[in-house]
XYZ file of N, CA and C in Angstrom:
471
model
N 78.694 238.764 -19.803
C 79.022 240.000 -19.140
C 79.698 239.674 -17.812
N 80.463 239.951 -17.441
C 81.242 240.194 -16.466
C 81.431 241.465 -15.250
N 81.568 240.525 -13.947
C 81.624 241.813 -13.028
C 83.002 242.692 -12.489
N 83.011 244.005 -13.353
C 84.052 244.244 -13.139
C 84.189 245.166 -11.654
N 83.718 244.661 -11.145
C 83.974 245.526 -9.577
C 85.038 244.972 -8.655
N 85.867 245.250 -8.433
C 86.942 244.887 -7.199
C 86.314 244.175 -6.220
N 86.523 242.829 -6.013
C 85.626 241.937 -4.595
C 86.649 242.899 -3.554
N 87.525 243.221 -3.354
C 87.887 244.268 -1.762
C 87.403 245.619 -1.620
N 86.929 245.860 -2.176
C 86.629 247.135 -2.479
C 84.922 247.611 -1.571
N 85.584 248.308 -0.216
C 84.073 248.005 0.612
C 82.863 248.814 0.194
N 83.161 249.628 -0.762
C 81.903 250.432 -1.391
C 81.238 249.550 -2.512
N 81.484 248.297 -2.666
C 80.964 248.252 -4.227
C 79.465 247.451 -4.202
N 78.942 247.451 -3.045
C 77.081 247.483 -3.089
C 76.422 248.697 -2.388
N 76.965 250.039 -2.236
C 76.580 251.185 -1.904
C 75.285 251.175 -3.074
N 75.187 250.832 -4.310
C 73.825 251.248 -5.256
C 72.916 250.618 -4.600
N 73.067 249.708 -3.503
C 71.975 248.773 -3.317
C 71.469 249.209 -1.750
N 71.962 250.230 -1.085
C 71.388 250.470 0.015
C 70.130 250.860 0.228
N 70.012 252.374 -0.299
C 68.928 252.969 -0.877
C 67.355 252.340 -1.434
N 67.535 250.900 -1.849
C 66.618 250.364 -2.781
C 65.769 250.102 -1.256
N 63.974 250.128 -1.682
C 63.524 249.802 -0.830
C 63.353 247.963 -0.287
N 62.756 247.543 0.872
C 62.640 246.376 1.405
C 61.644 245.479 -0.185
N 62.068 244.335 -0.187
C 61.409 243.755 -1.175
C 60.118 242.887 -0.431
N 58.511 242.971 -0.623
C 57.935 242.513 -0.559
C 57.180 241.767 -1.649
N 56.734 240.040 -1.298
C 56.474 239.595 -1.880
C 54.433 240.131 -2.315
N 54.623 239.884 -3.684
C 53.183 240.236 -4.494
C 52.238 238.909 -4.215
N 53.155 237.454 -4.362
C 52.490 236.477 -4.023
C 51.809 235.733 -2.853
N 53.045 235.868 -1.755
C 52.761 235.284 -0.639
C 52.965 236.274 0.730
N 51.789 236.009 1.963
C 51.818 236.766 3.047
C 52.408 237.142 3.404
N 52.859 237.828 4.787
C 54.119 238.506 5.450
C 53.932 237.621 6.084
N 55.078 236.937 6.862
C 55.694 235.879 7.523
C 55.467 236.714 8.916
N 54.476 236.217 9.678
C 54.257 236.530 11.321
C 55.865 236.754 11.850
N 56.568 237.381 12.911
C 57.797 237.048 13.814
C 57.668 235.853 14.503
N 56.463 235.367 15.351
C 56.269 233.996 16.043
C 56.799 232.906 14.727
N 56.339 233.209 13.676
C 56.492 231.794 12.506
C 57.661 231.499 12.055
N 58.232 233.173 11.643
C 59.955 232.978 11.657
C 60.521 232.513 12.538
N 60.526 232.744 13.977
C 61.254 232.319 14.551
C 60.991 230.723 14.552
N 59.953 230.311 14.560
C 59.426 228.469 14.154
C 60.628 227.850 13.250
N 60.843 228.322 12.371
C 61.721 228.113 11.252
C 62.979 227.529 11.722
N 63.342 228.473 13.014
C 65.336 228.020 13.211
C 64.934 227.737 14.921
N 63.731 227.091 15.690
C 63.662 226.112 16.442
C 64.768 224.893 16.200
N 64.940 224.653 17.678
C 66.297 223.259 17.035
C 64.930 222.058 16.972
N 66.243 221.193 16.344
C 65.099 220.516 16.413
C 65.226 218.542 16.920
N 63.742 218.640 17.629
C 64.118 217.428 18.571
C 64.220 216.119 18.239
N 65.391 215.431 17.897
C 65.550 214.032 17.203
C 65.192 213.124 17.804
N 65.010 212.726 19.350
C 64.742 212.160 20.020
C 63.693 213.098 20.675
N 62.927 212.327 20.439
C 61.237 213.048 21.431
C 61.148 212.491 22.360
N 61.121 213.078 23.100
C 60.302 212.351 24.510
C 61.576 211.853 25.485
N 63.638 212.273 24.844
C 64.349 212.094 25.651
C 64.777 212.231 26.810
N 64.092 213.756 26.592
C 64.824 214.653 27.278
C 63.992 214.352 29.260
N 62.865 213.873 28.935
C 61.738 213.606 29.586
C 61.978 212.258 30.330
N 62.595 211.451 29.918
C 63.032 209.744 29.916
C 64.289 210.044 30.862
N 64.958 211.128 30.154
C 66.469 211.681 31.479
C 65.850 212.231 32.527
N 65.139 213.007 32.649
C 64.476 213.711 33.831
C 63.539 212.470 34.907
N 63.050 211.687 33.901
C 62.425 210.790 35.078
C 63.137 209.657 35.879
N 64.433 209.456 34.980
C 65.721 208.639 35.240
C 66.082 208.984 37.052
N 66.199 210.717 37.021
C 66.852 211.544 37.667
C 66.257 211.414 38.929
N 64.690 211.546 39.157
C 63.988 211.456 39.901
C 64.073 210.871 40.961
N 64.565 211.095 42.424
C 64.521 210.126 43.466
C 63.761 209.633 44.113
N 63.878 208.255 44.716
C 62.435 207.768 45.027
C 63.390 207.371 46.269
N 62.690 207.350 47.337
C 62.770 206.171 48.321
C 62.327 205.089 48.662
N 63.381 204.621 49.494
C 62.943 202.949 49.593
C 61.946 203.053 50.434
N 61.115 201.775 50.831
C 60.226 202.110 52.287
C 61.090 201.086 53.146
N 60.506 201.864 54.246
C 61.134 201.091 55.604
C 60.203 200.331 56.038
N 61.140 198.907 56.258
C 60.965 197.522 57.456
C 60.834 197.876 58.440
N 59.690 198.184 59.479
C 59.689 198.441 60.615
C 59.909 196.856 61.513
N 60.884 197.873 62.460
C 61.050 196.257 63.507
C 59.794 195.881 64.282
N 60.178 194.795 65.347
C 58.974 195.025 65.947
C 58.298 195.547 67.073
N 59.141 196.056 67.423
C 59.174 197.488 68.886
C 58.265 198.011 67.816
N 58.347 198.694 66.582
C 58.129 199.787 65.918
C 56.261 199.312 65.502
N 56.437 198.150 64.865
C 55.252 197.512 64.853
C 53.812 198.008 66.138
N 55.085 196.849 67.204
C 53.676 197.141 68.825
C 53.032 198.519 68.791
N 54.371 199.628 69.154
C 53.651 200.634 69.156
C 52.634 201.688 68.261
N 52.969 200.897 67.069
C 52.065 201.213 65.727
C 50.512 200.968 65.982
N 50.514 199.565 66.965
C 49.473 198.669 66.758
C 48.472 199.310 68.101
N 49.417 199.609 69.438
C 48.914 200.101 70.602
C 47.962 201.327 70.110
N 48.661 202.045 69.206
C 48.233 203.207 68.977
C 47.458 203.041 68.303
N 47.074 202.337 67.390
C 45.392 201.762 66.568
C 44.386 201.608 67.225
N 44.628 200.285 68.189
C 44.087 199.845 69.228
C 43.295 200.925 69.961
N 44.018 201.747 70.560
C 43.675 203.145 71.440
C 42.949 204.091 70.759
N 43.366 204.451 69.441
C 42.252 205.226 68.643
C 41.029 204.248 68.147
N 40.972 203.291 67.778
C 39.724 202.258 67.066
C 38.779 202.612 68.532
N 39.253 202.784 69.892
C 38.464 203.162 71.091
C 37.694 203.761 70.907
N 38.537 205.087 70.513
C 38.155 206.787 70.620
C 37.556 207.095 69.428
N 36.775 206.273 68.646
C 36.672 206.680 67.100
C 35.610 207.994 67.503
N 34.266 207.737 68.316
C 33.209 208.172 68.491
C 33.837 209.624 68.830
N 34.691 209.983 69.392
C 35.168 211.268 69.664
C 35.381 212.104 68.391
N 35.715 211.763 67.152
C 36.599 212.395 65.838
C 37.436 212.784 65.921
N 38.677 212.238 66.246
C 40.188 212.490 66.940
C 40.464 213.176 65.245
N 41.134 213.981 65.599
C 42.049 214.723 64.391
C 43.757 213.891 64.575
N 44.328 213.005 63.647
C 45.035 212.448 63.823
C 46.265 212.496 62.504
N 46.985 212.422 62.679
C 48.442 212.629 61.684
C 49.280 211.400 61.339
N 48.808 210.600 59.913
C 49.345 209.675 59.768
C 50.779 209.808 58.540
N 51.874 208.944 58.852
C 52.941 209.444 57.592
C 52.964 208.197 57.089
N 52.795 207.638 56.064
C 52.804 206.660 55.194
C 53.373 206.521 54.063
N 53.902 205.155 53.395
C 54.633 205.077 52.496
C 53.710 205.109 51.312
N 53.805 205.853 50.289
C 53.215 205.841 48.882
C 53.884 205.285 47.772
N 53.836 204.223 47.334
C 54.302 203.792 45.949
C 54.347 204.785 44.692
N 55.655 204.811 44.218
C 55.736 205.502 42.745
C 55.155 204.605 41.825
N 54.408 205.361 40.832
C 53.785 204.685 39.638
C 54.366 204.393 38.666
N 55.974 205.210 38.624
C 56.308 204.687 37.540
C 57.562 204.342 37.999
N 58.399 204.019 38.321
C 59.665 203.150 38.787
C 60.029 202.461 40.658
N 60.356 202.109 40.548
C 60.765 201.486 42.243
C 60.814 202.476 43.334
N 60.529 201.919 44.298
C 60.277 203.279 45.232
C 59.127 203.937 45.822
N 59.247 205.228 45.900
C 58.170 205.869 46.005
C 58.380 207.374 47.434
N 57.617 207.651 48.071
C 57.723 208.860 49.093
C 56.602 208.513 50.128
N 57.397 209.475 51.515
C 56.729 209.418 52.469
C 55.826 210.361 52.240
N 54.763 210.206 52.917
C 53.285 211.393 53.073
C 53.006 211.700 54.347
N 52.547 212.956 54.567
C 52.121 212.588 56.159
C 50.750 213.829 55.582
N 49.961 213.358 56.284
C 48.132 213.280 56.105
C 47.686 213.500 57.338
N 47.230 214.496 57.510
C 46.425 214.609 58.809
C 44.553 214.949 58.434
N 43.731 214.433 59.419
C 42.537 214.329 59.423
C 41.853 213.851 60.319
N 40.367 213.673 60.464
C 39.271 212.884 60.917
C 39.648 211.623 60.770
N 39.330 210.829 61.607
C 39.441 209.179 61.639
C 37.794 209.191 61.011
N 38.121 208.446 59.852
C 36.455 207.642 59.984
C 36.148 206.285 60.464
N 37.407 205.766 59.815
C 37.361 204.404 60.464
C 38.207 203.363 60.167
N 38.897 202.455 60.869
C 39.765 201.632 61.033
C 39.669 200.433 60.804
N 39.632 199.702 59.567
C 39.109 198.470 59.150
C 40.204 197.444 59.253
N 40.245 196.501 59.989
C 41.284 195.374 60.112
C 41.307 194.496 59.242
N 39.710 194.319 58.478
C 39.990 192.986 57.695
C 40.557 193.313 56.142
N 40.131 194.807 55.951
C 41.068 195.435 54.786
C 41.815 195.878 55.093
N 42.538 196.074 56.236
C 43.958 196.716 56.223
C 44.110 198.044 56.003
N 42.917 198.492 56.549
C 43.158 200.668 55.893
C 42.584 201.217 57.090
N 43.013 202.409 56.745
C 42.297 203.387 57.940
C 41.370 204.765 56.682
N 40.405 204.790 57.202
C 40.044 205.819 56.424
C 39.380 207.037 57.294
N 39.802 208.681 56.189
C 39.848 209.103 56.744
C 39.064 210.313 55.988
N 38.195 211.376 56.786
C 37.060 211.914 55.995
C 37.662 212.888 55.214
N 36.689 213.027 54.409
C 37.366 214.097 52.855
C 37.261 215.741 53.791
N 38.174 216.727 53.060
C 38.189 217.568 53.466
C 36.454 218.370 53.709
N 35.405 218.209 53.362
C 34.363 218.131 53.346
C 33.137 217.213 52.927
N 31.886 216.976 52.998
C 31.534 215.660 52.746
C 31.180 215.665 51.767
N 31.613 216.124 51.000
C 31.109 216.244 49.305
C 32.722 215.384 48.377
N 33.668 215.265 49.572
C 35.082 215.214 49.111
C 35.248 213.899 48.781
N 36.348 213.263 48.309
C 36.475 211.956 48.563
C 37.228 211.983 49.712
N 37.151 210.664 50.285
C 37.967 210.100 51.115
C 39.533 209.766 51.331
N 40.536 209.748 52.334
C 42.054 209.274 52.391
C 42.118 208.213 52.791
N 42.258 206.951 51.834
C 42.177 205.466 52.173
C 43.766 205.046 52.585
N 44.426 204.920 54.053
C 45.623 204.426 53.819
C 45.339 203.238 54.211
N 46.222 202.419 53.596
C 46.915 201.203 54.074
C 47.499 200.743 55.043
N 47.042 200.272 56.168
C 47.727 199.651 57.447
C 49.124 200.008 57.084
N 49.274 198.733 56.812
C 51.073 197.893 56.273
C 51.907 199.248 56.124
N 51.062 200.470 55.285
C 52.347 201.556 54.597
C 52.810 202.572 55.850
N 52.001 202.126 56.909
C 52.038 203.542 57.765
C 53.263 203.100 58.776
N 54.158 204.424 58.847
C 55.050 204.343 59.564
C 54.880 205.009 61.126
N 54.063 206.075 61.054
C 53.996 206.531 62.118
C 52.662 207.091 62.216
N 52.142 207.317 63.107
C 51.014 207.647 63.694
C 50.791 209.098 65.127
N 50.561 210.130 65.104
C 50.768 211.297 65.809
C 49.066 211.971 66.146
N 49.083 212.419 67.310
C 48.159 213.485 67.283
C 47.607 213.804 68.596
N 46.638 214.801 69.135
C 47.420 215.106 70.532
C 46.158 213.969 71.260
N 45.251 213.168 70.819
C 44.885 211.828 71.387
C 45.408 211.456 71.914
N 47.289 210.998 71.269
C 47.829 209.869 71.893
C 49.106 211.210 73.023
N 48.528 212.198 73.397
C 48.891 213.015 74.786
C 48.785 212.249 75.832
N 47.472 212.048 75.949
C 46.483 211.454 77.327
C 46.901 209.936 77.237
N 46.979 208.828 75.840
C 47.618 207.420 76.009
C 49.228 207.392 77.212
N 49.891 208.331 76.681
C 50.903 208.666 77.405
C 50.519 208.608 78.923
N 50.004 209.523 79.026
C 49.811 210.124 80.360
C 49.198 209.046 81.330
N 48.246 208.117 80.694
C 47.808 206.778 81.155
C 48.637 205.775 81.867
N 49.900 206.030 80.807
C 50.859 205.145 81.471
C 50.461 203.351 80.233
């Protein structure tokens, strides 16, 4: 049998408008969330797109302090390791290592001094309450040191 209907002819599935939606007897109605699952693109490389983005990521270098930059790093230790007994509220900016490529970012941390350990090389500093943990920096990472303590060092002369 053969279809004798004209393929140009823009009426020639008008019998088929009318007919109702066909639902299946066998299988569920397809959720909209699931259909759309269906024509998700789809990701050939996993985890690329993620590998470019962390590529992208800028890190900074840390800075070589000279040794002008050093002394006064050290004066200013010196002068607070004094004043510990007071609880100077003090503002340290330090270099933080990235965990996952070269580099890393400055921080700046302000707090309680707890205490200034020379033979480990850290300053630590109390948790936002005493239930908190602690801010362990590293001597070596700290670039600068601020807080209105070192007002009155000034003023000393």
């Amino acid at each position: 049998m053969t279809d004798k209907r004209n393929p140009k002819d823009p009426h020639r599935y008008d019998d088929m408008l009318d007919l109702p939606h066909h639902q299946s007897a066998t299988r569920p109605h397809m959720s909209l969330y699931d259909r759309a699952a269906q024509f998700s693109p789809f990701a050939a490389l996993t985890g690329y797109d993620d590998e470019v983005k962390e590529t992208a990521r800028l890190t900074d270098r840390k800075i070589e302090l000279d040794e002008n930059s050093k002394a006064g790093l050290d004066e200013k230790l010196q002068f607070l390791t004094a004043r510990l007994d007071s609880r100077p509220v003090i503002s340290f900016t330090y270099f933080v290592p990235d965990a996952l490529k070269a580099g890393g970012s400055y921080v700046t941390t302000t707090g309680t001094v707890k205490k200034i350990d020379p033979y480990q090389r850290m300053v630590v500093l109390y948790g936002a309450n005493k239930s908190s943990d602690s801010t362990v920096i590293p001597l070596d990472d700290i670039v600068d040191i601020s807080g209105e303590l070192f007002c009155e060092m000034a003023q000393n002369g």
